mmCIF file with all atom_site columns, C-alpha atoms in Angstrom:
data_model
loop_
_atom_site.group_PDB
_atom_site.id
_atom_site.type_symbol
_atom_site.label_atom_id
_atom_site.label_alt_id
_atom_site.label_comp_id
_atom_site.label_asym_id
_atom_site.label_entity_id
_atom_site.label_seq_id
_atom_site.pdbx_PDB_ins_code
_atom_site.Cartn_x
_atom_site.Cartn_y
_atom_site.Cartn_z
_atom_site.occupancy
_atom_site.B_iso_or_equiv
_atom_site.pdbx_formal_charge
_atom_site.auth_seq_id
_atom_site.auth_comp_id
_atom_site.auth_asym_id
_atom_site.auth_atom_id
_atom_site.pdbx_PDB_model_num
ATOM 1   C CA . GLN H 1 1   ? -9.148  22.234 7.687   1.00 0.00 ? 1   GLN H CA 1
ATOM 2   C CA . VAL H 1 2   ? -6.736  19.719 6.201   1.00 0.00 ? 2   VAL H CA 1
ATOM 3   C CA . GLN H 1 3   ? -5.167  16.683 7.829   1.00 0.00 ? 3   GLN H CA 1
ATOM 4   C CA . LEU H 1 4   ? -2.237  14.588 6.686   1.00 0.00 ? 4   LEU H CA 1
ATOM 5   C CA . VAL H 1 5   ? -2.015  11.120 8.203   1.00 0.00 ? 5   VAL H CA 1
ATOM 6   C CA . GLU H 1 6   ? 1.052   8.935  7.761   1.00 0.00 ? 6   GLU H CA 1
ATOM 7   C CA . SER H 1 7   ? 1.214   5.163  8.052   1.00 0.00 ? 7   SER H CA 1
ATOM 8   C CA . GLY H 1 8   ? 3.617   2.343  7.326   1.00 0.00 ? 8   GLY H CA 1
ATOM 9   C CA . GLY H 1 9   ? 6.372   3.039  9.804   1.00 0.00 ? 9   GLY H CA 1
ATOM 10  C CA . GLY H 1 10  ? 7.773   0.413  12.143  1.00 0.00 ? 10  GLY H CA 1
ATOM 11  C CA . LEU H 1 11  ? 10.755  -1.689 13.075  1.00 0.00 ? 11  LEU H CA 1
ATOM 12  C CA . VAL H 1 12  ? 12.788  -3.326 10.301  1.00 0.00 ? 12  VAL H CA 1
ATOM 13  C CA . GLN H 1 13  ? 16.168  -4.996 10.062  1.00 0.00 ? 13  GLN H CA 1
ATOM 14  C CA . ALA H 1 14  ? 18.988  -3.360 8.163   1.00 0.00 ? 14  ALA H CA 1
ATOM 15  C CA . GLY H 1 15  ? 18.716  -4.167 4.477   1.00 0.00 ? 15  GLY H CA 1
ATOM 16  C CA . GLY H 1 16  ? 14.946  -4.415 4.637   1.00 0.00 ? 16  GLY H CA 1
ATOM 17  C CA . SER H 1 17  ? 12.245  -2.265 3.093   1.00 0.00 ? 17  SER H CA 1
ATOM 18  C CA . LEU H 1 18  ? 9.271   -0.214 4.212   1.00 0.00 ? 18  LEU H CA 1
ATOM 19  C CA . ARG H 1 19  ? 6.628   1.734  2.345   1.00 0.00 ? 19  ARG H CA 1
ATOM 20  C CA . LEU H 1 20  ? 5.222   4.858  3.946   1.00 0.00 ? 20  LEU H CA 1
ATOM 21  C CA . SER H 1 21  ? 1.889   6.350  2.937   1.00 0.00 ? 21  SER H CA 1
ATOM 22  C CA . CYS H 1 22  ? 0.387   9.731  3.652   1.00 0.00 ? 22  CYS H CA 1
ATOM 23  C CA . VAL H 1 23  ? -3.273  10.469 3.015   1.00 0.00 ? 23  VAL H CA 1
ATOM 24  C CA . ALA H 1 24  ? -4.637  13.995 2.971   1.00 0.00 ? 24  ALA H CA 1
ATOM 25  C CA . SER H 1 25  ? -8.229  14.796 3.865   1.00 0.00 ? 25  SER H CA 1
ATOM 26  C CA . GLY H 1 26  ? -10.348 17.881 4.335   1.00 0.00 ? 26  GLY H CA 1
ATOM 27  C CA . ARG H 1 27  ? -11.000 20.995 2.267   1.00 0.00 ? 27  ARG H CA 1
ATOM 28  C CA . ILE H 1 28  ? -8.655  20.250 -0.631  1.00 0.00 ? 28  ILE H CA 1
ATOM 29  C CA . PHE H 1 29  ? -8.771  21.723 -4.142  1.00 0.00 ? 29  PHE H CA 1
ATOM 30  C CA . GLY H 1 30  ? -5.475  20.206 -5.227  1.00 0.00 ? 30  GLY H CA 1
ATOM 31  C CA . PHE H 1 31  ? -1.821  19.854 -4.372  1.00 0.00 ? 31  PHE H CA 1
ATOM 32  C CA . ASN H 1 32  ? 1.403   21.482 -5.410  1.00 0.00 ? 32  ASN H CA 1
ATOM 33  C CA . ASP H 1 33  ? 4.478   19.825 -3.917  1.00 0.00 ? 33  ASP H CA 1
ATOM 34  C CA . MET H 1 34  ? 4.139   16.752 -1.714  1.00 0.00 ? 34  MET H CA 1
ATOM 35  C CA . GLY H 1 35  ? 6.970   15.128 0.118   1.00 0.00 ? 35  GLY H CA 1
ATOM 36  C CA . TRP H 1 36  ? 8.714   13.630 3.086   1.00 0.00 ? 36  TRP H CA 1
ATOM 37  C CA . TYR H 1 37  ? 11.085  14.950 5.704   1.00 0.00 ? 37  TYR H CA 1
ATOM 38  C CA . ARG H 1 38  ? 12.688  13.124 8.606   1.00 0.00 ? 38  ARG H CA 1
ATOM 39  C CA . GLN H 1 39  ? 14.101  13.974 11.993  1.00 0.00 ? 39  GLN H CA 1
ATOM 40  C CA . ALA H 1 40  ? 16.437  11.790 13.998  1.00 0.00 ? 40  ALA H CA 1
ATOM 41  C CA . PRO H 1 41  ? 16.906  12.296 17.746  1.00 0.00 ? 41  PRO H CA 1
ATOM 42  C CA . GLY H 1 42  ? 19.115  15.292 18.433  1.00 0.00 ? 42  GLY H CA 1
ATOM 43  C CA . LYS H 1 43  ? 19.193  16.346 14.779  1.00 0.00 ? 43  LYS H CA 1
ATOM 44  C CA . GLN H 1 44  ? 17.390  18.896 12.644  1.00 0.00 ? 44  GLN H CA 1
ATOM 45  C CA . ARG H 1 45  ? 14.548  17.953 10.350  1.00 0.00 ? 45  ARG H CA 1
ATOM 46  C CA . GLU H 1 46  ? 15.903  17.205 6.882   1.00 0.00 ? 46  GLU H CA 1
ATOM 47  C CA . LEU H 1 47  ? 14.500  16.741 3.412   1.00 0.00 ? 47  LEU H CA 1
ATOM 48  C CA . VAL H 1 48  ? 14.019  13.169 2.231   1.00 0.00 ? 48  VAL H CA 1
ATOM 49  C CA . ALA H 1 49  ? 12.181  13.653 -1.061  1.00 0.00 ? 49  ALA H CA 1
ATOM 50  C CA . ILE H 1 50  ? 9.762   15.983 -2.828  1.00 0.00 ? 50  ILE H CA 1
ATOM 51  C CA . ILE H 1 51  ? 7.500   15.365 -5.813  1.00 0.00 ? 51  ILE H CA 1
ATOM 52  C CA . THR H 1 52  ? 5.882   18.229 -7.700  1.00 0.00 ? 52  THR H CA 1
ATOM 53  C CA . SER H 1 53  ? 2.409   18.265 -9.207  1.00 0.00 ? 53  SER H CA 1
ATOM 54  C CA . GLY H 1 54  ? 4.039   17.493 -12.546 1.00 0.00 ? 54  GLY H CA 1
ATOM 55  C CA . GLY H 1 55  ? 5.844   14.468 -11.155 1.00 0.00 ? 55  GLY H CA 1
ATOM 56  C CA . THR H 1 56  ? 9.347   15.923 -10.908 1.00 0.00 ? 56  THR H CA 1
ATOM 57  C CA . THR H 1 57  ? 11.212  14.395 -7.985  1.00 0.00 ? 57  THR H CA 1
ATOM 58  C CA . THR H 1 58  ? 14.007  15.686 -5.786  1.00 0.00 ? 58  THR H CA 1
ATOM 59  C CA . TYR H 1 59  ? 15.897  13.527 -3.301  1.00 0.00 ? 59  TYR H CA 1
ATOM 60  C CA . ALA H 1 60  ? 18.450  14.091 -0.601  1.00 0.00 ? 60  ALA H CA 1
ATOM 61  C CA . ASP H 1 61  ? 21.751  13.173 -2.217  1.00 0.00 ? 61  ASP H CA 1
ATOM 62  C CA . SER H 1 62  ? 22.469  10.475 0.360   1.00 0.00 ? 62  SER H CA 1
ATOM 63  C CA . LEU H 1 63  ? 19.173  8.705  -0.387  1.00 0.00 ? 63  LEU H CA 1
ATOM 64  C CA . LYS H 1 64  ? 19.201  8.609  -4.183  1.00 0.00 ? 64  LYS H CA 1
ATOM 65  C CA . GLY H 1 65  ? 18.831  5.087  -5.489  1.00 0.00 ? 65  GLY H CA 1
ATOM 66  C CA . ARG H 1 66  ? 17.392  3.695  -2.246  1.00 0.00 ? 66  ARG H CA 1
ATOM 67  C CA . PHE H 1 67  ? 14.208  5.730  -1.714  1.00 0.00 ? 67  PHE H CA 1
ATOM 68  C CA . ILE H 1 68  ? 11.441  6.316  -4.239  1.00 0.00 ? 68  ILE H CA 1
ATOM 69  C CA . ILE H 1 69  ? 8.691   8.903  -3.867  1.00 0.00 ? 69  ILE H CA 1
ATOM 70  C CA . SER H 1 70  ? 5.407   8.706  -5.764  1.00 0.00 ? 70  SER H CA 1
ATOM 71  C CA . ARG H 1 71  ? 1.938   10.189 -5.549  1.00 0.00 ? 71  ARG H CA 1
ATOM 72  C CA . ASN H 1 72  ? -1.643  9.377  -6.470  1.00 0.00 ? 72  ASN H CA 1
ATOM 73  C CA . ASN H 1 73  ? -3.597  12.582 -6.836  1.00 0.00 ? 73  ASN H CA 1
ATOM 74  C CA . THR H 1 74  ? -6.958  10.835 -7.117  1.00 0.00 ? 74  THR H CA 1
ATOM 75  C CA . LYS H 1 75  ? -6.346  9.296  -3.706  1.00 0.00 ? 75  LYS H CA 1
ATOM 76  C CA . ASN H 1 76  ? -4.749  12.428 -2.177  1.00 0.00 ? 76  ASN H CA 1
ATOM 77  C CA . THR H 1 77  ? -1.814  10.214 -1.249  1.00 0.00 ? 77  THR H CA 1
ATOM 78  C CA . VAL H 1 78  ? 1.958   10.397 -1.362  1.00 0.00 ? 78  VAL H CA 1
ATOM 79  C CA . TYR H 1 79  ? 4.168   7.340  -0.879  1.00 0.00 ? 79  TYR H CA 1
ATOM 80  C CA . LEU H 1 80  ? 7.761   6.703  0.085   1.00 0.00 ? 80  LEU H CA 1
ATOM 81  C CA . GLN H 1 81  ? 9.283   3.355  -0.811  1.00 0.00 ? 81  GLN H CA 1
ATOM 82  C CA . MET H 1 82  ? 12.397  2.836  1.293   1.00 0.00 ? 82  MET H CA 1
ATOM 83  C CA . ASN H 1 83  ? 14.794  0.063  0.293   1.00 0.00 ? 83  ASN H CA 1
ATOM 84  C CA . SER H 1 84  ? 18.129  -1.193 1.616   1.00 0.00 ? 84  SER H CA 1
ATOM 85  C CA . LEU H 1 85  ? 17.442  0.511  4.912   1.00 0.00 ? 85  LEU H CA 1
ATOM 86  C CA . LYS H 1 86  ? 20.353  1.407  7.179   1.00 0.00 ? 86  LYS H CA 1
ATOM 87  C CA . SER H 1 87  ? 20.514  2.131  10.893  1.00 0.00 ? 87  SER H CA 1
ATOM 88  C CA . GLU H 1 88  ? 21.134  5.805  10.058  1.00 0.00 ? 88  GLU H CA 1
ATOM 89  C CA . ASP H 1 89  ? 17.687  5.930  8.411   1.00 0.00 ? 89  ASP H CA 1
ATOM 90  C CA . THR H 1 90  ? 16.146  5.616  11.876  1.00 0.00 ? 90  THR H CA 1
ATOM 91  C CA . ALA H 1 91  ? 14.014  8.715  12.400  1.00 0.00 ? 91  ALA H CA 1
ATOM 92  C CA . ALA H 1 92  ? 10.511  10.093 12.598  1.00 0.00 ? 92  ALA H CA 1
ATOM 93  C CA . TYR H 1 93  ? 9.258   10.611 9.047   1.00 0.00 ? 93  TYR H CA 1
ATOM 94  C CA . TYR H 1 94  ? 6.923   13.513 8.344   1.00 0.00 ? 94  TYR H CA 1
ATOM 95  C CA . CYS H 1 95  ? 4.631   13.976 5.384   1.00 0.00 ? 95  CYS H CA 1
ATOM 96  C CA . TYR H 1 96  ? 4.434   17.457 3.890   1.00 0.00 ? 96  TYR H CA 1
ATOM 97  C CA . SER H 1 97  ? 2.196   19.059 1.307   1.00 0.00 ? 97  SER H CA 1
ATOM 98  C CA . LYS H 1 98  ? 1.449   22.398 -0.280  1.00 0.00 ? 98  LYS H CA 1
ATOM 99  C CA . VAL H 1 99  ? -2.326  22.103 -0.334  1.00 0.00 ? 99  VAL H CA 1
ATOM 100 C CA . ILE H 1 100 ? -4.444  24.294 -2.608  1.00 0.00 ? 100 ILE H CA 1
ATOM 101 C CA . THR H 1 101 ? -7.217  25.473 -0.320  1.00 0.00 ? 101 THR H CA 1
ATOM 102 C CA . ASP H 1 102 ? -9.581  27.410 -2.578  1.00 0.00 ? 102 ASP H CA 1
ATOM 103 C CA . LEU H 1 103 ? -10.612 27.935 -6.187  1.00 0.00 ? 103 LEU H CA 1
ATOM 104 C CA . SER H 1 104 ? -8.318  30.940 -6.583  1.00 0.00 ? 104 SER H CA 1
ATOM 105 C CA . GLY H 1 105 ? -5.322  28.665 -6.131  1.00 0.00 ? 105 GLY H CA 1
ATOM 106 C CA . ARG H 1 106 ? -4.173  29.852 -2.746  1.00 0.00 ? 106 ARG H CA 1
ATOM 107 C CA . TRP H 1 107 ? -2.177  27.225 -0.867  1.00 0.00 ? 107 TRP H CA 1
ATOM 108 C CA . ARG H 1 108 ? -0.880  26.467 2.592   1.00 0.00 ? 108 ARG H CA 1
ATOM 109 C CA . ASP H 1 109 ? 1.788   24.164 3.981   1.00 0.00 ? 109 ASP H CA 1
ATOM 110 C CA . TYR H 1 110 ? 0.564   21.210 5.988   1.00 0.00 ? 110 TYR H CA 1
ATOM 111 C CA . TRP H 1 111 ? 2.454   18.582 7.955   1.00 0.00 ? 111 TRP H CA 1
ATOM 112 C CA . GLY H 1 112 ? 1.550   15.171 9.259   1.00 0.00 ? 112 GLY H CA 1
ATOM 113 C CA . GLN H 1 113 ? 2.141   14.033 12.823  1.00 0.00 ? 113 GLN H CA 1
ATOM 114 C CA . GLY H 1 114 ? 4.981   11.734 11.839  1.00 0.00 ? 114 GLY H CA 1
ATOM 115 C CA . THR H 1 115 ? 5.571   8.002  11.745  1.00 0.00 ? 115 THR H CA 1
ATOM 116 C CA . GLN H 1 116 ? 8.542   6.336  13.397  1.00 0.00 ? 116 GLN H CA 1
ATOM 117 C CA . VAL H 1 117 ? 10.941  4.215  11.382  1.00 0.00 ? 117 VAL H CA 1
ATOM 118 C CA . THR H 1 118 ? 13.482  2.200  13.349  1.00 0.00 ? 118 THR H CA 1
ATOM 119 C CA . VAL H 1 119 ? 16.162  0.181  11.562  1.00 0.00 ? 119 VAL H CA 1
ATOM 120 C CA . SER H 1 120 ? 17.976  -2.394 13.657  1.00 0.00 ? 120 SER H CA 1
ATOM 121 C CA . SER H 1 121 ? 21.510  -3.369 12.726  1.00 0.00 ? 121 SER H CA 1
#
């Protein structure tokens, strides 16, 4: 079994910064994509950013230039640096990963439990 555990969320004033971390543990043979999604109250879950195993990044258009995703494969960790935060960034942030679960390369999607980010204006 694999677990993804997020940390780093909290309350921050508009214009401030937060850094989210997500650590994966369990039966892991590697990772394909890793990333972050978010869900605000009353809204659908939406993509924040994805980083591939090769380091290629994809961001939601509205977040380019403010958020930076990175990963450390030796630590089974993906990060999200969030700068110039706005009240509309308030949401639960979920870590996501395509985890390789055996030596043949099979993979499964896993999600974290979420960490709340609240930006006060």
